[in-house]
XYZ file of C-alpha atoms in Angstrom:
351
model
C 238.816 112.708 15.756
C 239.999 109.140 14.996
C 238.313 107.694 11.921
C 235.724 104.901 12.510
C 238.020 102.158 11.179
C 241.147 103.349 12.951
C 243.250 101.516 15.493
C 243.633 103.059 18.931
C 246.460 102.136 21.300
C 245.473 101.941 24.963
C 248.366 101.613 27.394
C 247.732 100.148 30.833
C 244.633 98.480 29.421
C 244.762 95.545 31.843
C 244.558 97.842 34.875
C 241.452 99.181 36.567
C 240.511 102.262 34.541
C 242.171 100.947 31.388
C 240.103 97.743 31.413
C 236.895 99.697 31.763
C 237.927 102.103 28.991
C 238.853 99.257 26.625
C 235.452 97.684 27.212
C 233.663 100.973 26.647
C 235.649 101.713 23.490
C 234.924 98.294 21.975
C 231.234 98.641 22.837
C 230.623 102.064 21.290
C 233.210 102.480 18.525
C 234.072 100.337 15.509
C 237.822 100.408 16.137
C 240.655 97.985 16.711
C 242.011 98.377 20.239
C 245.710 97.650 20.699
C 245.912 96.993 24.422
C 249.470 97.373 25.737
C 250.144 96.425 29.352
C 253.254 95.351 31.250
C 251.144 93.169 33.579
C 252.612 94.378 36.836
C 250.754 93.512 40.054
C 247.830 95.814 39.153
C 247.267 94.527 35.599
C 245.472 91.234 35.060
C 244.554 89.168 32.022
C 241.675 87.794 34.115
C 240.023 91.187 33.655
C 240.188 90.751 29.866
C 239.412 87.036 29.571
C 235.970 87.478 28.003
C 237.428 89.808 25.357
C 239.721 87.095 23.953
C 237.273 86.077 21.167
C 236.811 89.682 20.035
C 238.789 90.148 16.791
C 239.038 93.906 17.430
C 240.876 93.486 20.743
C 244.621 92.855 20.450
C 246.589 92.410 23.656
C 250.325 93.138 23.639
C 252.412 92.576 26.736
C 254.920 95.403 26.850
C 256.374 98.401 28.631
C 255.648 101.993 27.560
C 259.346 102.671 28.103
C 260.315 100.232 25.321
C 261.099 102.369 22.272
C 261.402 99.370 19.952
C 257.935 98.214 20.945
C 256.490 101.607 20.038
C 258.186 101.561 16.641
C 256.764 98.109 15.953
C 253.265 99.133 17.038
C 253.314 102.257 14.887
C 254.600 100.379 11.845
C 252.113 97.535 12.156
C 248.903 99.229 13.309
C 249.239 102.877 12.171
C 247.075 104.038 15.096
C 244.947 107.160 15.013
C 245.316 107.783 18.745
C 247.025 106.733 21.948
C 245.275 106.817 25.325
C 247.834 106.458 28.092
C 246.741 104.919 31.396
C 250.048 103.157 32.064
C 251.324 104.273 35.464
C 252.349 103.236 38.908
C 249.542 104.771 40.919
C 249.453 103.733 44.576
C 250.601 106.449 46.976
C 251.671 104.060 49.743
C 253.826 102.104 47.312
C 255.414 105.328 46.067
C 256.376 106.243 49.623
C 257.908 102.811 50.254
C 259.718 102.636 46.895
C 259.633 105.670 44.599
C 262.150 104.462 41.994
C 259.676 102.483 39.876
C 257.332 105.499 39.851
C 260.080 107.647 38.371
C 260.922 104.988 35.797
C 257.373 104.321 34.592
C 255.580 107.610 35.145
C 258.354 109.909 33.911
C 260.909 107.996 31.829
C 258.270 105.709 30.327
C 256.016 108.614 29.386
C 258.937 110.451 27.837
C 259.711 107.425 25.662
C 256.070 107.285 24.558
C 256.084 110.988 23.687
C 259.395 110.840 21.789
C 258.304 107.897 19.652
C 254.829 109.356 19.125
C 256.441 112.605 17.948
C 258.426 110.751 15.298
C 255.370 108.753 14.235
C 253.206 111.873 14.036
C 255.844 113.567 11.880
C 255.599 110.653 9.414
C 251.838 111.115 8.939
C 250.304 113.255 6.245
C 247.032 115.006 5.549
C 243.911 113.894 7.419
C 245.760 111.200 9.368
C 248.228 113.741 10.714
C 245.468 116.191 11.650
C 243.371 113.511 13.380
C 246.132 111.936 15.492
C 245.847 112.432 19.269
C 247.682 111.419 22.429
C 245.448 111.509 25.515
C 247.509 111.481 28.703
C 245.496 110.377 31.742
C 246.804 112.094 34.858
C 245.405 112.686 38.352
C 243.978 115.448 40.509
C 246.695 114.685 43.059
C 249.160 116.823 41.085
C 247.302 119.833 42.514
C 248.019 118.884 46.113
C 245.552 119.490 48.933
C 242.614 121.847 49.529
C 241.454 123.433 52.762
C 237.883 122.994 53.932
C 235.682 125.446 52.048
C 238.324 126.218 49.436
C 237.208 126.214 45.791
C 237.772 122.912 43.926
C 240.709 122.442 41.564
C 240.213 123.838 38.081
C 242.489 123.658 35.064
C 244.388 126.766 36.179
C 245.212 125.486 39.681
C 248.950 125.503 40.304
C 250.733 122.193 40.761
C 251.664 121.251 44.343
C 252.239 117.456 44.507
C 252.775 115.988 47.975
C 253.843 112.383 47.337
C 256.392 110.667 45.077
C 253.442 109.333 43.073
C 251.833 112.709 42.447
C 255.231 114.308 41.822
C 256.006 111.724 39.140
C 252.645 112.356 37.473
C 253.218 116.111 37.634
C 256.577 115.671 35.915
C 254.945 113.616 33.183
C 252.285 116.301 32.707
C 254.998 118.908 32.177
C 256.677 116.718 29.579
C 253.362 116.289 27.776
C 252.852 120.055 27.739
C 256.408 120.609 26.487
C 255.966 118.168 23.608
C 252.897 120.098 22.478
C 254.493 123.538 22.672
C 257.947 122.533 21.405
C 257.207 119.821 18.858
C 253.535 120.290 18.027
C 252.579 116.802 19.238
C 248.750 116.857 19.489
C 248.262 115.937 23.135
C 245.427 116.345 25.625
C 245.890 115.927 29.392
C 243.172 114.916 31.855
C 243.040 115.118 35.642
C 240.448 112.926 37.317
C 239.277 112.525 40.887
C 239.074 109.225 42.830
C 237.618 106.398 40.750
C 235.669 103.392 41.989
C 233.961 100.526 40.175
C 234.579 97.040 38.722
C 238.039 95.526 38.273
C 239.841 97.783 40.771
C 242.766 96.037 42.438
C 241.914 95.360 46.106
C 244.502 97.673 47.610
C 242.454 100.808 46.920
C 239.902 101.943 49.483
C 236.558 100.623 48.206
C 237.567 97.100 47.081
C 239.943 96.740 50.028
C 237.128 97.406 52.472
C 234.773 95.032 50.666
C 237.292 92.190 50.661
C 238.366 92.755 54.268
C 234.810 93.027 55.544
C 233.700 89.824 53.833
C 236.630 88.033 55.451
C 236.001 89.564 58.872
C 239.327 91.390 58.812
C 239.999 94.852 60.252
C 239.017 97.828 58.073
C 241.999 100.201 58.393
C 241.200 103.924 58.318
C 244.071 106.395 58.071
C 244.132 108.909 60.921
C 240.718 110.343 61.757
C 239.259 109.194 58.419
C 238.116 112.699 57.513
C 240.265 113.050 54.377
C 237.906 114.175 51.610
C 237.884 113.054 47.974
C 235.624 113.699 44.998
C 234.419 110.227 43.963
C 233.542 109.287 40.371
C 232.318 105.997 38.967
C 234.803 104.608 36.455
C 232.166 104.435 33.702
C 231.608 108.175 33.965
C 235.367 108.707 33.741
C 235.545 106.526 30.632
C 232.692 108.378 28.947
C 234.453 111.656 29.645
C 237.633 110.292 28.080
C 235.706 109.215 24.986
C 234.336 112.737 24.596
C 237.843 114.142 24.984
C 239.345 111.650 22.530
C 236.756 112.522 19.912
C 236.364 116.265 20.294
C 239.091 117.911 22.388
C 241.532 120.278 20.698
C 245.276 119.588 20.950
C 247.049 121.211 23.867
C 243.961 121.323 26.089
C 243.659 120.119 29.678
C 240.430 118.864 31.222
C 239.515 118.117 34.817
C 237.100 115.212 35.342
C 235.018 114.926 38.515
C 231.520 114.077 39.716
C 230.949 116.695 42.437
C 230.614 113.878 44.978
C 232.832 114.811 47.906
C 232.916 112.229 50.680
C 235.398 111.643 53.462
C 236.966 108.220 53.876
C 234.937 107.405 56.964
C 231.705 108.144 55.088
C 232.772 105.940 52.177
C 233.732 102.997 54.379
C 230.572 103.338 56.467
C 228.486 103.297 53.274
C 230.279 100.154 52.076
C 229.598 98.497 55.438
C 225.911 99.420 55.338
C 225.555 97.949 51.843
C 227.270 94.742 52.919
C 224.955 94.500 55.925
C 222.016 94.710 53.519
C 223.330 92.567 50.663
C 225.015 89.850 52.753
C 222.434 89.451 55.557
C 223.809 86.098 56.705
C 227.357 87.378 57.183
C 228.903 86.446 60.522
C 230.438 89.930 60.692
C 227.301 92.109 60.795
C 227.403 94.957 61.541
C 230.493 95.250 59.372
C 231.187 98.744 60.694
C 232.430 97.213 63.949
C 235.515 96.081 61.999
C 236.683 99.712 61.568
C 240.145 100.393 62.969
C 241.924 103.762 62.916
C 245.625 103.467 62.046
C 248.527 105.917 61.797
C 247.980 108.424 59.000
C 249.886 108.244 55.733
C 252.890 110.546 55.391
C 252.053 113.642 53.339
C 248.373 112.675 53.136
C 246.334 115.222 51.140
C 243.492 116.424 53.361
C 240.987 117.268 50.635
C 240.784 116.968 46.860
C 237.870 118.197 44.761
C 237.372 118.828 41.047
C 235.694 121.632 39.137
C 234.642 119.944 35.870
C 232.748 122.904 34.390
C 235.111 123.251 31.436
C 234.439 119.666 30.347
C 230.698 120.213 30.719
C 230.611 123.554 28.954
C 233.000 122.770 26.082
C 232.307 119.101 25.374
C 228.873 118.596 26.936
C 229.884 115.835 29.329
C 228.226 115.264 32.704
C 228.382 112.268 35.072
C 225.445 109.872 34.950
C 226.033 107.986 38.198
C 225.191 109.319 41.644
C 227.616 108.238 44.349
C 224.995 106.151 46.150
C 223.935 104.292 43.006
C 227.485 103.833 41.790
C 228.693 102.486 45.118
C 225.778 100.041 45.336
C 226.529 98.734 41.841
C 230.205 98.445 42.743
C 229.564 96.438 45.910
C 227.163 94.208 43.978
C 229.847 93.621 41.330
C 232.447 92.552 43.881
C 229.953 90.245 45.577
C 229.135 88.636 42.219
C 232.813 88.408 41.236
C 234.565 87.221 44.382
C 236.513 84.746 42.266
C 238.111 87.644 40.381
C 239.346 89.274 43.591
C 240.585 85.973 44.976
C 242.428 85.182 41.754
C 244.235 88.507 41.442
C 245.208 88.449 45.100
C 246.438 84.872 44.788
C 248.493 85.688 41.713
C 250.146 88.545 43.540
C 250.733 86.765 46.846
C 254.323 87.357 47.881
C 254.941 89.983 45.181
C 256.055 93.526 45.968
């Protein structure tokens, strides 16, 4: 467990889940957070603007694949842990251009692990025993489930179906190898679909909110019956805190909320909330904007998580129901339209 006064490095801390984790960490732990982000299209300083006055939050623009940066961070901050969110994570983008996914998700992670190994070897005593690397992966490494099939658990074999999930699977194997070969104290997590504040509006929930408010078509892949286990990002972050504090090195934990919904159900629920919360919208009922489009290549039909190990070993359980979490999420985007407009404007014309 990191000591109360320790520094913790969070990579990808300007992206969706990373931002929420940084905020949670600063709120509940007396630690310095070294927030490292490359600021690609999905990472935004606008999401961190209110943290600027906080003397415990230190933003560093950098790439996890930069070995010199890691050496500087280790020498200056002597962190007690690293939590790695840094990744290219959009399946459609991985299909259109997989190279950057290989570079960041595999080569970048390997650089992180190699430099962390050398840093860990330099530590002694309690600091060496307490050091952790938490690698945040995805349930998509497990592939796709059939209807009625048992959810993924930690023993499910890997079967990635997209360049994105394949790159994450490769990184997971490297993480495992660095534990078994070099003794690097790592923990790997696999989480289901997240939703909540600060998610870049290319993912399903914020995309539908932004499109519906603008009266634009709401694109649904194929028949819209692809099923995911949905978890509010705050529940994910609380699970990661429990893992950071109490998980043993070499362990793997699946994180999910037992909230399976198909895409059509999710989009319909978003539309119903917008009908209620924006009663003067010119586009009511928003569900009439739904449009079915050609399905994504290699689209996983169903993903679901068995999180019993996390519950039984570390005592974690999700606090948010899907209905409550989705309502709070829609309310956040309605109250923060300027954030969405700003990040979309900044990325206009970018790949």
